[in-house]
């Protein structure tokens, strides 16, 4: 076999051997090849870029609420998934943005839009969103999507033949699920969204927030409008489908909630 064919064959073989080698916290098979340290570095870079380009909310009461809820959600995540590695600390910023949104990034960064505080009427509803976003991070969804986007480049990254600088900033933002903040619209897949919903439900419950409020939150989201497209045209579950899936997970989450002290924020 000619030498110029050896590397592609080796890389394809390596990808095949790695396929299905990992699992998410819910037990779903996953291929996520980007080193965790690199994902954390990319999360830090993306967060700093947002902090330098987006206005930050300085309202003391709003920031205290978000900080309190985020701290309890992180503690709930650690209680829910004790076998996972967690950042030593999480940085939380409230951005001045009217859209009802939030995000979490590898390495321990959480961003909350001020507009979310007008839709999330209680601390528990805010916890439902933050728990969902932390679920994306714990399930390594950004890594999984970046691996899919990079294809064979992901293997080159693993074996040290490719560096972070070799792929574009837009691609990183899309993979991390924060493209919308910078005008790049590419949400997480429906599989990722549904998995993060169920993980977030357990996380908020272990954090001491009533999981029933997750359903109330999404009803508020539906009432707030936003022109959501038909479900078959969107990677995000439609509001009603999302609510039905959450309701199916409420029995287990409610049992977890009853076993802990209710949170106060």
Coordinates of N, CA and C in Angstrom, one line a residue, residues 22-170:
X22 N -17.7 5.7 24.5 CA -18.1 6.4 25.6 C -19.5 6.4 25.9
X23 N -20.0 6.8 27.1 CA -21.4 6.9 27.4 C -21.6 8.3 28.1
X24 N -22.8 8.8 27.9 CA -23.3 10.0 28.6 C -23.7 9.5 30.0
X25 N -24.0 10.4 30.9 CA -24.4 10.0 32.3 C -25.8 9.3 32.3
X26 N -26.5 9.4 31.2 CA -27.8 8.6 31.1 C -27.6 7.3 30.5
X27 N -26.4 6.9 30.0 CA -26.1 5.6 29.4 C -26.2 5.6 27.9
X28 N -26.4 6.7 27.3 CA -26.4 6.8 25.8 C -25.0 6.7 25.2
X29 N -24.8 5.8 24.2 CA -23.5 5.7 23.6 C -23.1 7.1 22.9
X30 N -21.8 7.4 23.0 CA -21.4 8.7 22.6 C -20.0 8.7 22.1
X31 N -19.7 9.4 21.0 CA -18.3 9.6 20.5 C -17.9 11.0 20.7
X32 N -17.0 11.3 21.7 CA -16.6 12.6 22.0 C -15.1 12.6 22.2
X33 N -14.4 13.0 21.2 CA -12.9 12.8 21.1 C -12.1 14.0 21.6
X34 N -12.6 15.2 21.6 CA -11.8 16.3 22.0 C -11.4 16.3 23.4
X35 N -10.1 16.4 23.7 CA -9.7 16.3 25.1 C -10.4 17.3 26.0
X36 N -10.7 16.9 27.3 CA -11.5 17.7 28.2 C -10.8 19.0 28.5
X37 N -9.5 19.0 28.6 CA -8.7 20.2 28.9 C -8.9 21.2 27.8
X38 N -8.9 20.7 26.6 CA -9.1 21.6 25.4 C -10.5 22.2 25.4
X39 N -11.5 21.3 25.7 CA -12.9 21.8 25.8 C -13.0 22.9 26.8
X40 N -12.3 22.7 28.0 CA -12.4 23.8 29.1 C -11.7 25.1 28.6
X41 N -10.6 24.9 27.9 CA -9.9 26.1 27.4 C -10.8 26.9 26.4
X42 N -11.5 26.1 25.5 CA -12.4 26.7 24.5 C -13.6 27.4 25.2
X43 N -14.1 26.7 26.3 CA -15.2 27.3 27.0 C -14.8 28.6 27.6
X44 N -13.6 28.7 28.2 CA -13.1 29.9 28.8 C -12.9 31.0 27.8
X45 N -12.3 30.7 26.6 CA -12.2 31.7 25.5 C -13.5 32.2 25.0
X46 N -14.5 31.3 24.8 CA -15.8 31.7 24.3 C -16.5 32.6 25.4
X47 N -16.4 32.3 26.6 CA -17.0 33.0 27.7 C -16.4 34.4 27.8
X48 N -15.1 34.5 27.7 CA -14.4 35.8 27.7 C -14.8 36.7 26.5
X49 N -15.0 36.0 25.4 CA -15.4 36.8 24.2 C -16.8 37.3 24.4
X50 N -17.7 36.5 24.9 CA -19.0 37.0 25.2 C -19.0 38.2 26.2
X51 N -18.2 38.0 27.2 CA -18.2 39.0 28.3 C -17.6 40.3 27.8
X52 N -16.8 40.3 26.8 CA -16.2 41.5 26.2 C -17.0 42.1 25.1
X53 N -18.0 41.3 24.6 CA -18.8 41.8 23.5 C -20.3 42.1 23.9
X54 N -20.7 41.5 25.0 CA -22.1 41.6 25.3 C -22.3 42.5 26.6
X55 N -23.3 43.3 26.7 CA -23.5 44.1 28.0 C -23.8 43.2 29.1
X56 N -23.3 43.5 30.3 CA -23.5 42.7 31.5 C -24.5 43.4 32.4
X57 N -25.4 42.7 33.0 CA -26.5 43.2 33.9 C -25.8 43.5 35.3
X58 N -26.1 44.7 35.8 CA -25.5 45.0 37.1 C -26.5 45.1 38.2
X59 N -27.7 44.7 38.0 CA -28.7 44.7 39.0 C -28.4 43.8 40.1
X60 N -28.2 44.3 41.3 CA -27.8 43.5 42.5 C -28.7 42.4 42.8
X61 N -30.0 42.7 42.9 CA -31.0 41.6 43.2 C -31.0 40.5 42.2
X62 N -30.9 40.8 40.9 CA -30.9 39.8 39.9 C -29.7 39.0 40.0
X63 N -28.5 39.6 40.2 CA -27.3 38.8 40.3 C -27.3 37.9 41.5
X64 N -27.8 38.4 42.6 CA -27.8 37.6 43.8 C -28.7 36.4 43.6
X65 N -29.8 36.6 43.0 CA -30.7 35.4 42.7 C -30.1 34.4 41.8
X66 N -29.5 34.9 40.7 CA -28.9 33.9 39.8 C -27.7 33.2 40.4
X67 N -26.9 33.9 41.2 CA -25.7 33.3 41.8 C -26.2 32.2 42.8
X68 N -27.2 32.5 43.6 CA -27.7 31.6 44.6 C -28.3 30.3 43.9
X69 N -29.1 30.5 42.9 CA -29.7 29.4 42.2 C -28.6 28.5 41.5
X70 N -27.6 29.2 40.9 CA -26.6 28.5 40.2 C -25.7 27.7 41.1
X71 N -25.4 28.2 42.3 CA -24.6 27.5 43.3 C -25.3 26.3 43.7
X72 N -26.6 26.4 44.0 CA -27.4 25.2 44.5 C -27.5 24.2 43.3
X73 N -27.7 24.6 42.1 CA -27.8 23.7 41.0 C -26.5 22.9 40.8
X74 N -25.4 23.6 40.9 CA -24.1 22.9 40.8 C -24.0 21.9 41.9
X75 N -24.4 22.2 43.1 CA -24.3 21.2 44.2 C -25.3 20.1 43.9
X76 N -26.4 20.4 43.4 CA -27.4 19.3 43.0 C -26.8 18.4 41.9
X77 N -26.1 19.0 41.0 CA -25.4 18.2 39.9 C -24.4 17.3 40.5
X78 N -23.6 17.8 41.4 CA -22.5 17.0 42.0 C -23.2 15.8 42.8
X79 N -24.3 16.1 43.4 CA -25.0 15.0 44.2 C -25.7 14.0 43.2
X80 N -26.1 14.5 42.1 CA -26.8 13.6 41.1 C -25.8 12.7 40.3
X81 N -24.6 13.2 40.1 CA -23.6 12.5 39.3 C -22.2 12.5 40.0
X82 N -22.1 11.9 41.1 CA -20.9 11.9 41.9 C -19.7 11.3 41.2
X83 N -19.9 10.5 40.2 CA -18.7 9.9 39.5 C -18.1 10.8 38.4
X84 N -18.7 12.0 38.2 CA -18.1 12.9 37.1 C -17.1 13.8 37.7
X85 N -16.2 14.3 36.9 CA -15.3 15.4 37.3 C -15.9 16.7 37.1
X86 N -15.8 17.6 38.1 CA -16.4 18.9 38.1 C -15.4 20.0 38.2
X87 N -15.6 21.1 37.6 CA -14.7 22.3 37.8 C -14.6 22.6 39.3
X88 N -13.4 23.2 39.7 CA -13.3 23.6 41.1 C -14.2 24.7 41.4
X89 N -14.4 25.6 40.5 CA -15.4 26.7 40.7 C -16.1 27.0 39.4
X90 N -17.3 27.6 39.5 CA -18.1 28.0 38.4 C -18.2 29.5 38.4
X91 N -18.0 30.1 37.2 CA -18.2 31.6 37.1 C -19.6 31.8 36.5
X92 N -20.3 32.7 37.1 CA -21.7 33.0 36.7 C -21.8 34.5 36.3
X93 N -22.4 34.8 35.2 CA -22.6 36.2 34.7 C -24.0 36.3 34.2
X94 N -24.6 37.4 34.6 CA -25.9 37.8 34.0 C -25.7 38.8 32.9
X95 N -26.1 38.4 31.7 CA -26.0 39.3 30.5 C -27.2 40.1 30.3
X96 N -27.1 41.3 29.9 CA -28.2 42.2 29.6 C -28.7 41.8 28.2
X97 N -29.7 41.0 28.1 CA -30.2 40.5 26.9 C -31.7 40.1 27.1
X98 N -32.6 40.6 26.2 CA -34.0 40.4 26.4 C -34.5 39.0 26.1
X99 N -33.7 38.2 25.4 CA -34.2 36.9 25.1 C -34.1 36.0 26.3
X100 N -35.1 35.1 26.5 CA -35.2 34.2 27.7 C -34.3 33.0 27.5
X101 N -33.0 33.2 27.8 CA -32.0 32.2 27.5 C -31.0 32.1 28.5
X102 N -30.2 31.0 28.5 CA -29.1 30.8 29.4 C -28.2 29.7 28.7
X103 N -27.0 29.6 29.2 CA -26.0 28.6 28.6 C -25.0 28.3 29.7
X104 N -24.4 27.1 29.6 CA -23.3 26.7 30.4 C -22.2 26.2 29.5
X105 N -20.9 26.4 29.9 CA -19.8 26.0 29.0 C -18.8 25.1 29.8
X106 N -18.1 24.3 29.0 CA -17.1 23.4 29.7 C -16.1 24.3 30.4
X107 N -15.6 23.7 31.5 CA -14.7 24.5 32.4 C -15.4 25.3 33.5
X108 N -16.7 25.3 33.5 CA -17.4 25.9 34.7 C -17.8 27.4 34.4
X109 N -18.5 27.6 33.3 CA -19.0 29.0 33.1 C -20.5 28.9 32.8
X110 N -21.3 29.8 33.4 CA -22.7 29.9 33.3 C -23.1 31.3 32.9
X111 N -23.9 31.4 31.9 CA -24.4 32.7 31.5 C -25.9 32.7 31.5
X112 N -26.5 33.7 32.0 CA -28.0 33.9 32.1 C -28.4 35.2 31.5
X113 N -29.3 35.2 30.6 CA -29.8 36.4 30.0 C -30.8 37.1 31.0
X114 N -30.8 38.4 31.1 CA -31.7 39.1 32.0 C -33.2 38.8 31.6
X115 N -33.4 38.6 30.3 CA -34.8 38.3 29.8 C -35.4 37.0 30.4
X116 N -34.5 36.1 30.8 CA -35.0 34.8 31.3 C -35.7 35.1 32.7
X117 N -35.2 36.1 33.4 CA -35.8 36.4 34.7 C -37.2 36.9 34.6
X118 N -37.6 37.3 33.4 CA -39.0 37.8 33.3 C -39.9 36.6 32.9
X119 N -39.4 35.5 32.5 CA -40.1 34.3 32.1 C -40.1 33.3 33.3
X120 N -38.9 33.1 33.9 CA -38.8 32.2 35.0 C -39.3 33.0 36.2
X121 N -40.5 32.6 36.7 CA -41.2 33.4 37.7 C -40.8 33.1 39.1
X122 N -40.1 31.9 39.3 CA -39.7 31.5 40.6 C -38.2 31.0 40.5
X123 N -37.5 31.0 41.7 CA -36.2 30.4 41.7 C -36.1 29.0 41.1
X124 N -37.2 28.2 41.4 CA -37.2 26.8 40.9 C -37.3 26.8 39.4
X125 N -38.0 27.7 38.8 CA -38.1 27.8 37.3 C -36.8 28.2 36.7
X126 N -36.1 29.1 37.4 CA -34.7 29.4 36.9 C -33.8 28.2 37.1
X127 N -33.9 27.5 38.2 CA -33.1 26.3 38.4 C -33.4 25.3 37.3
X128 N -34.6 25.2 36.8 CA -34.9 24.2 35.7 C -34.1 24.5 34.4
X129 N -33.9 25.8 34.1 CA -33.1 26.2 33.0 C -31.6 26.0 33.2
X130 N -31.1 26.5 34.3 CA -29.7 26.3 34.6 C -29.3 24.8 34.7
X131 N -30.2 24.0 35.4 CA -29.9 22.6 35.5 C -29.9 22.0 34.1
X132 N -30.8 22.4 33.2 CA -30.7 21.9 31.8 C -29.4 22.2 31.1
X133 N -28.9 23.5 31.3 CA -27.7 23.9 30.6 C -26.5 23.2 31.2
X134 N -26.5 23.0 32.5 CA -25.4 22.2 33.2 C -25.4 20.8 32.7
X135 N -26.6 20.3 32.4 CA -26.8 18.9 31.9 C -26.1 18.8 30.5
X136 N -26.2 19.8 29.7 CA -25.5 19.8 28.4 C -24.0 19.6 28.6
X137 N -23.4 20.3 29.6 CA -22.0 20.3 29.9 C -21.6 18.9 30.4
X138 N -22.4 18.4 31.4 CA -22.0 17.1 32.0 C -22.1 15.9 31.0
X139 N -23.0 16.1 30.1 CA -23.2 15.0 29.1 C -22.2 15.2 27.9
X140 N -21.4 16.2 28.0 CA -20.3 16.4 27.0 C -20.9 16.7 25.6
X141 N -22.1 17.3 25.5 CA -22.8 17.5 24.2 C -21.9 18.4 23.3
X142 N -21.3 19.4 23.8 CA -20.4 20.3 22.9 C -19.3 19.5 22.3
X143 N -18.7 18.6 23.1 CA -17.6 17.8 22.6 C -18.1 16.8 21.6
X144 N -19.3 16.2 21.8 CA -19.9 15.3 20.9 C -20.1 15.9 19.5
X145 N -20.7 17.1 19.6 CA -21.0 17.8 18.4 C -19.8 18.3 17.6
X146 N -18.8 18.8 18.4 CA -17.6 19.2 17.8 C -16.9 18.0 17.1
X147 N -16.9 16.9 17.7 CA -16.3 15.7 17.1 C -17.1 15.3 15.8
X148 N -18.4 15.5 15.8 CA -19.1 15.2 14.6 C -18.8 16.2 13.5
X149 N -18.7 17.5 13.9 CA -18.4 18.5 12.9 C -17.0 18.4 12.3
X150 N -16.0 18.0 13.2 CA -14.7 17.9 12.7 C -14.4 16.6 11.9
X151 N -15.1 15.6 12.2 CA -14.9 14.3 11.5 C -13.5 13.8 11.7
X152 N -12.8 13.6 10.6 CA -11.4 13.0 10.8 C -10.5 14.0 11.4
X153 N -10.8 15.3 11.4 CA -9.9 16.3 12.1 C -9.9 16.0 13.6
X154 N -11.0 15.5 14.1 CA -11.1 15.2 15.6 C -10.0 14.1 15.9
X155 N -9.8 13.2 15.0 CA -8.8 12.2 15.3 C -7.4 12.8 15.2
X156 N -7.2 13.7 14.3 CA -5.9 14.4 14.2 C -5.7 15.2 15.4
X157 N -6.7 15.8 16.0 CA -6.6 16.5 17.2 C -6.2 15.6 18.4
X158 N -6.8 14.4 18.4 CA -6.5 13.4 19.5 C -5.0 13.0 19.4
X159 N -4.5 12.7 18.2 CA -3.1 12.2 18.1 C -2.1 13.4 18.0
X160 N -2.6 14.6 18.2 CA -1.6 15.7 18.3 C -1.2 16.3 16.9
X161 N -1.9 16.0 15.9 CA -1.5 16.5 14.5 C -2.3 17.7 14.1
X162 N -3.2 18.2 15.0 CA -4.0 19.3 14.8 C -4.2 20.1 16.1
X163 N -4.2 21.4 16.0 CA -4.4 22.2 17.2 C -5.7 23.0 17.1
X164 N -6.0 23.6 18.3 CA -7.3 24.4 18.3 C -7.3 25.5 17.3
X165 N -6.1 26.1 17.0 CA -6.1 27.2 16.1 C -6.4 26.8 14.6
X166 N -6.5 25.5 14.4 CA -6.7 25.0 13.0 C -8.1 25.0 12.6
X167 N -9.1 25.3 13.5 CA -10.5 25.4 13.1 C -11.0 26.7 13.6
X168 N -12.1 27.1 13.0 CA -12.6 28.5 13.1 C -13.4 28.7 14.4
X169 N -13.4 30.0 14.8 CA -14.1 30.4 16.0 C -15.6 30.2 15.9
X170 N -16.1 30.4 14.7 CA -17.6 30.1 14.5 C -17.9 28.7 14.7

